[in-house]
Coordinates of C-alpha atoms in Angstrom, one line a residue:
X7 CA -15.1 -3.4 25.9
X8 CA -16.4 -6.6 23.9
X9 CA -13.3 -7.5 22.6
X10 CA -11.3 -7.6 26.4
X11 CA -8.6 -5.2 24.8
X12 CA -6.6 -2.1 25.2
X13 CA -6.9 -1.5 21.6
X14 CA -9.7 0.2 19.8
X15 CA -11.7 -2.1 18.2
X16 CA -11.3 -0.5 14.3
X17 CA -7.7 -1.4 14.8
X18 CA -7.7 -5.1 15.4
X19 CA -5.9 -6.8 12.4
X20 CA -7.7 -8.6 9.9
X21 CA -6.0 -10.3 7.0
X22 CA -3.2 -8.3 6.9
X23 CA -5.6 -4.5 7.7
X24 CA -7.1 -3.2 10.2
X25 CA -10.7 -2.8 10.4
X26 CA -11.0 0.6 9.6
X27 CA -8.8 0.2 7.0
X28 CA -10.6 -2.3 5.3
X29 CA -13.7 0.4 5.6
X30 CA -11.7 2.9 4.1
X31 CA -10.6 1.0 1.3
X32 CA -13.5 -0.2 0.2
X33 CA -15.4 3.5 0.2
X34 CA -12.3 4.9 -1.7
X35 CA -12.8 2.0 -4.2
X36 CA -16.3 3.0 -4.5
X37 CA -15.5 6.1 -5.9
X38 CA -15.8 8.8 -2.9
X39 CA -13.2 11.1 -3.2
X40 CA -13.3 12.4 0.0
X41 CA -13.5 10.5 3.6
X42 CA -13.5 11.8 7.1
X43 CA -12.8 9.8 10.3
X44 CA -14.5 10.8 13.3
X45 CA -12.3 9.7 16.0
X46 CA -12.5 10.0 19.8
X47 CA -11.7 6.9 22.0
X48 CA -7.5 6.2 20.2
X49 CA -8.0 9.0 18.3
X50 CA -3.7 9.1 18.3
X51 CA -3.6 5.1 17.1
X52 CA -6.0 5.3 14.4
X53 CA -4.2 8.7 12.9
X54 CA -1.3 6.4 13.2
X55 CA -2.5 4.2 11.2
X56 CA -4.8 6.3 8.3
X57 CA -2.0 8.5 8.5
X58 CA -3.1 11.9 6.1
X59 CA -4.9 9.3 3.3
X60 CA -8.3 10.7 5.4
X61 CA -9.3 13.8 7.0
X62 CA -10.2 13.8 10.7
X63 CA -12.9 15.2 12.9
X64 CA -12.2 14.9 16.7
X65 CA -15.3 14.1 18.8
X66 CA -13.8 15.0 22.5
X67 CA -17.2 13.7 24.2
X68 CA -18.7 10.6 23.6
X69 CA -22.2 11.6 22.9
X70 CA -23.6 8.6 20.7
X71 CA -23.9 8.3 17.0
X72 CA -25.8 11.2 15.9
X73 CA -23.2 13.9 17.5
X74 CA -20.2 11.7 16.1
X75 CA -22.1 12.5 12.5
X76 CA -22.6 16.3 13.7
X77 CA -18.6 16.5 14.0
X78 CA -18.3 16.0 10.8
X79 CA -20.0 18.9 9.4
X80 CA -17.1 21.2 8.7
X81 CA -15.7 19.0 6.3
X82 CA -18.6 18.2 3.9
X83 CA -19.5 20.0 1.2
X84 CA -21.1 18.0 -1.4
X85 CA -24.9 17.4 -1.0
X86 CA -25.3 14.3 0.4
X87 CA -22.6 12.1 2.6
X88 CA -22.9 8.3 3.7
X89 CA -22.3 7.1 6.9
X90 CA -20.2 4.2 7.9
X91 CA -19.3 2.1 10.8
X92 CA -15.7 1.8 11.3
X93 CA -15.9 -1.9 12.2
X94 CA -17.7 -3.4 9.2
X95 CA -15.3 -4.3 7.0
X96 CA -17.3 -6.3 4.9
X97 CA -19.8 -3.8 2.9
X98 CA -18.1 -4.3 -0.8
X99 CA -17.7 -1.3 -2.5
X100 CA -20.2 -2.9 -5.4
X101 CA -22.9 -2.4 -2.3
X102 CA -21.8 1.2 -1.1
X103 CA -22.5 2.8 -4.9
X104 CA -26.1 0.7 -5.0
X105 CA -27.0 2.0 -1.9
X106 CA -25.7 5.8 -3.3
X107 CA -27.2 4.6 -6.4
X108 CA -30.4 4.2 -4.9
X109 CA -30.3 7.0 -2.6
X110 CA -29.6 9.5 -5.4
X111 CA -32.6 7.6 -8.2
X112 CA -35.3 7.9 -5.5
X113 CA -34.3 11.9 -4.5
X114 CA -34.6 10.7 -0.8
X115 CA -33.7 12.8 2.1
X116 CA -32.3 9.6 4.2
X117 CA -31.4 5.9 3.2
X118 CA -30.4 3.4 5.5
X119 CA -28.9 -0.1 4.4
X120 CA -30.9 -2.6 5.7
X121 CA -31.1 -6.4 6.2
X122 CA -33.6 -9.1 6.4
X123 CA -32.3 -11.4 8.8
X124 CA -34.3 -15.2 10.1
X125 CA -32.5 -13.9 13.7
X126 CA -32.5 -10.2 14.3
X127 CA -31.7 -10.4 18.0
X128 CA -29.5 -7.9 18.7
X129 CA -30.4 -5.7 16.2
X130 CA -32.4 -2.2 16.1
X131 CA -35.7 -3.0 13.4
X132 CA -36.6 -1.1 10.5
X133 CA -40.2 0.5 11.0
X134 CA -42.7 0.9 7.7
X135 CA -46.0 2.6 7.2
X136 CA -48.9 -0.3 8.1
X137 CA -45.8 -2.9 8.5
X138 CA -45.5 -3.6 4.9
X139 CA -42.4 -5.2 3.7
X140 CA -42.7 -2.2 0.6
X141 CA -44.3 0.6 3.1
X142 CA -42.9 4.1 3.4
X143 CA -39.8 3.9 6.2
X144 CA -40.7 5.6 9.4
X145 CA -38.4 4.9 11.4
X146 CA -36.2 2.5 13.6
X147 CA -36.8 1.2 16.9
X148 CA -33.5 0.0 18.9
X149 CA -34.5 -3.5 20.4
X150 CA -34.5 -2.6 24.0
X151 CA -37.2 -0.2 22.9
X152 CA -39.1 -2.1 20.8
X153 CA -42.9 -3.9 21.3
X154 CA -43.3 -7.3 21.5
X155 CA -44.8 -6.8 17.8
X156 CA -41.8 -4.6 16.7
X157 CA -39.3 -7.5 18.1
X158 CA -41.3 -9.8 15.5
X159 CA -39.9 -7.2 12.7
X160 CA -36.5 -9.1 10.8
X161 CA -35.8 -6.4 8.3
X162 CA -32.8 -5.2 10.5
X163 CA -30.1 -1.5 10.4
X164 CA -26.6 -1.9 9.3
X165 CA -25.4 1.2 10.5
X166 CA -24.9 2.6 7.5
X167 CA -26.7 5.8 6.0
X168 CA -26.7 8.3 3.4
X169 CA -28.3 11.2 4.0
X170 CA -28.9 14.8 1.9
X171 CA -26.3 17.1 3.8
X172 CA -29.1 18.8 5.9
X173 CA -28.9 16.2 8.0
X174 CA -26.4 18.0 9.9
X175 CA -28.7 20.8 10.9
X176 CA -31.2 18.3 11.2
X177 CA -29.5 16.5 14.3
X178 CA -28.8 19.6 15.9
X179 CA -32.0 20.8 16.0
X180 CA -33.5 17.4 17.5
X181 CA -30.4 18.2 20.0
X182 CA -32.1 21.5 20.8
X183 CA -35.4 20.7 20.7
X184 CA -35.4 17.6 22.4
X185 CA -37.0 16.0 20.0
X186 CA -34.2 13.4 20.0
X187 CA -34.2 9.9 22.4
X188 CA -31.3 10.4 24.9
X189 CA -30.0 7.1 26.6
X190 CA -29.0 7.1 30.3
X191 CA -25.2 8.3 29.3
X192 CA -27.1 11.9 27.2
X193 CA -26.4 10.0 24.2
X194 CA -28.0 11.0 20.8
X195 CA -29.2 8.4 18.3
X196 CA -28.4 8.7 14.7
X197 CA -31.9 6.8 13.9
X198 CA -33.6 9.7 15.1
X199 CA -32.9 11.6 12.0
X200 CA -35.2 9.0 9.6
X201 CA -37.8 9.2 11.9
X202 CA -37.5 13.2 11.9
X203 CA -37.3 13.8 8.3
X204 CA -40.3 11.2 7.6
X205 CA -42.5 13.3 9.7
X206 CA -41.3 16.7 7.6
X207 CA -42.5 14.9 4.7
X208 CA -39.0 13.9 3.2
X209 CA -38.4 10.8 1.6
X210 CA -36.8 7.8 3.7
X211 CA -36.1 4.8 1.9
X212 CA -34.3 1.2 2.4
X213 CA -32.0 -0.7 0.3
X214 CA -32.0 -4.1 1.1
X215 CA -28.8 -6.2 1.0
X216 CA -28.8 -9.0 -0.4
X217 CA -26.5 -11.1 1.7
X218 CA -27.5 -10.3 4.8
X219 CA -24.6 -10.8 6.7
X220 CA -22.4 -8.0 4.5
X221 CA -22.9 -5.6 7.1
X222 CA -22.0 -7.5 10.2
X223 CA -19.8 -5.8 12.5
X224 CA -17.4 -8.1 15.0
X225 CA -18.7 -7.3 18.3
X226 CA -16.0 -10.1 20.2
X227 CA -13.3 -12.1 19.6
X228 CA -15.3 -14.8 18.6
X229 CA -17.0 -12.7 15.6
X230 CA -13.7 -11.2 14.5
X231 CA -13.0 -14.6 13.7
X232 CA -16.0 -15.9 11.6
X233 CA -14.8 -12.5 10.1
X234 CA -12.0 -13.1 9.1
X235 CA -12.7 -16.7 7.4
X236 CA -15.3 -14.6 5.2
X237 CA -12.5 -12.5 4.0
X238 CA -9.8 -15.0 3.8
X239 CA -12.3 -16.8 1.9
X240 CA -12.5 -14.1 -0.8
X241 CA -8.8 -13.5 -0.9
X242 CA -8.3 -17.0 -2.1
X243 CA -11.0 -17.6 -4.2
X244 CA -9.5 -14.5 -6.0
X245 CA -5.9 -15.7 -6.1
X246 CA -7.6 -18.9 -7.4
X247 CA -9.4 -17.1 -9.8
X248 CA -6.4 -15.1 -11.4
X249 CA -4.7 -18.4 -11.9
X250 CA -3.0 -19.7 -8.7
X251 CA -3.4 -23.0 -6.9
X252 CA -4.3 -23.5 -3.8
X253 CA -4.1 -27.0 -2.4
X254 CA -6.1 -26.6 0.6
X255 CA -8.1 -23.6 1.0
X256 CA -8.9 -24.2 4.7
X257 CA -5.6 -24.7 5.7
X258 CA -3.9 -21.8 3.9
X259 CA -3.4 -18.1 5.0
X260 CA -3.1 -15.3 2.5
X261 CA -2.7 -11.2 3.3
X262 CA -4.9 -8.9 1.4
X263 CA -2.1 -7.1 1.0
X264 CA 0.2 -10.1 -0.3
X265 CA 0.6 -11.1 -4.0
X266 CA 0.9 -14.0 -5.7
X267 CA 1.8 -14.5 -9.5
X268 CA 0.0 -17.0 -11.8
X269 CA 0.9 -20.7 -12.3
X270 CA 2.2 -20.7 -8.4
X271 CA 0.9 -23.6 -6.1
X272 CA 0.5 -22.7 -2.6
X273 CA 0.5 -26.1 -0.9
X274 CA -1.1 -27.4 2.7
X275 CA -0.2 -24.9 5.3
X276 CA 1.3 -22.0 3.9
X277 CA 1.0 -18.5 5.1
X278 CA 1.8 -15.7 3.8
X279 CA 1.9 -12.2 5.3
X280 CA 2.2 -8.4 5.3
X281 CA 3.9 -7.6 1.8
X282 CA 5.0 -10.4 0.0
X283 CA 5.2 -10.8 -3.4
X284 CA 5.8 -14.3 -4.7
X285 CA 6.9 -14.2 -8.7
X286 CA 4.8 -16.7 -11.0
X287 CA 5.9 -20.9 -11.1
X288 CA 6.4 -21.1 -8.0
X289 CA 5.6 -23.5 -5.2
X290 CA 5.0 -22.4 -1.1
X291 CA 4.7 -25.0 1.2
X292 CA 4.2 -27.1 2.8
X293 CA 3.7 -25.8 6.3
X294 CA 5.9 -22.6 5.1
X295 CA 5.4 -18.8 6.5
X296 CA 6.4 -16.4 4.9
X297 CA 5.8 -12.2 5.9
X298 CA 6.9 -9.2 3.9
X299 CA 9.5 -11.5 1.8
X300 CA 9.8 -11.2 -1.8
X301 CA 10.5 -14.1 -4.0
X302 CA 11.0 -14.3 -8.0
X303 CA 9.7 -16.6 -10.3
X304 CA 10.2 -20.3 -11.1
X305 CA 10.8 -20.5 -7.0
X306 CA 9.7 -24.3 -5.3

């Protein structure tokens, strides 16, 4: 509804993907072998688009975060899964194997990815035992909830998890007891399930990130944008780094998708989209645009 569109947000391009695809790329480059979509709003568009490169679980109501997780529970086996937003298409996949990295090293029941933010408005705050920055998690408070002394809390949730696979059985039974906050719509919060398995005793742990904006998710137009500078940002510094000019990094426009051989000078201007592939010794630009072209080498 934030972004004033037809289209579900995960699929609004972003350097040349779409969100959700940037998600899914970056978990499959962290190593899991095995990634289900829960889809429900679009659920035809966005199996468009992942096509059969995922497996799909259909959530028919919308009944908040925790019963999208429960939908998936046919199609994990291992024993533990992480949890992903659809729209943060920044998490790299160096920060999704820490996090299972630390998730697996402590034995914990539940991890969430967390962030220590100097603004955390907005944002649902991470609760510890006697408020200590290294106290036992206990919990997360959404900020409409939240105490005056809660709202002073800037260690912030990402919305993303891993949790031991009993989680599943877990959310149900706060659904049946419950035990489990329901908004005005009968939704069912995902953060329950910390607070839940803190009181059984499990362990419930954080791992901080250390850029604190790698887990934003674009909640407008405005923040899709900022979005995509990070991103275009890396896509150059990378093409920069495996040997190719860029003029003017502020005024150029690379696809993550696009490649570029070495020695080749992209000058003031130039964008370059979809599939292109530009051979090495070239030069682009200026002011050229170029989208799912390919050209050779020794090209000006």
């Amino acid at each position: 509804k934030r972004m004033k569109s037809d289209l579900p947000k995960v699929l609004f391009p972003l350097c040349g993907r779409t969100l959700i695809e940037h998600v899914v790329d970056h978990a499959r480059q962290a190593g899991f072998e095995k990634i289900v979509v829960v889809v429900g709003h679009g659920a035809d568009q966005v199996k468009a688009v992942l096509g059969d490169t995922v497996q799909y679980a259909l959530q028919a109501e919308q009944l908040g975060t925790g019963h999208a997780v429960m939908m998936a529970k046919d199609h994990v086996q291992s024993k533990h899964v992480i949890v992903l937003s659809g729209d943060a298409p920044l998490l790299t996949p160096d920060t999704l194997r820490a996090m299972a990295r630390h998730h697996l090293d402590r034995s914990a029941a539940a991890t969430v990815l967390t962030a220590v933010m100097e603004n955390p408005e907005r944002y649902g705050r991470i609760l510890r035992e006697n408020n200590a920055p290294d106290g036992r998690v206990t919990g997360i408070v959404e900020e409409k909830d939240a105490n005056p002394e809660q709202l002073m809390i800037k260690e912030i949730n990402t919305g993303t998890y891993c949790f031991e696979s009993g989680v599943f059985s877990l959310l149900a039974d706060c659904g049946r007891s419950g035990s489990g906050r329901q908004n005005a719509q009968g939704e069912y919060y995902l953060t329950d399930a910390l607070a839940a398995y803190y009181q059984a005793g499990k362990t419930v742990t954080a791992a901080i990130l250390a850029d604190p904006h790698e887990g934003d998710a674009p909640n407008n137009r405005v923040q899709l944008a900022e979005t995509a500078r990070v991103i275009q940002q890396h896509i150059l510094e990378e093409l920069m780094l495996s040997g190719v000019s860029v003029v003017d990094p502020h005024n150029t426009y690379v696809d993550i998708t696009a490649k570029v051989g070495r020695d080749s000078t992209l000058m003031p201007g130039t964008i370059i989209e979809g599939s292109t592939v530009i051979g090495e010794h070239c030069q682009v630009g200026p002011y050229t645009h170029l989208k799912n072209v390919q050209i050779g080498n020794d090209v000006v």
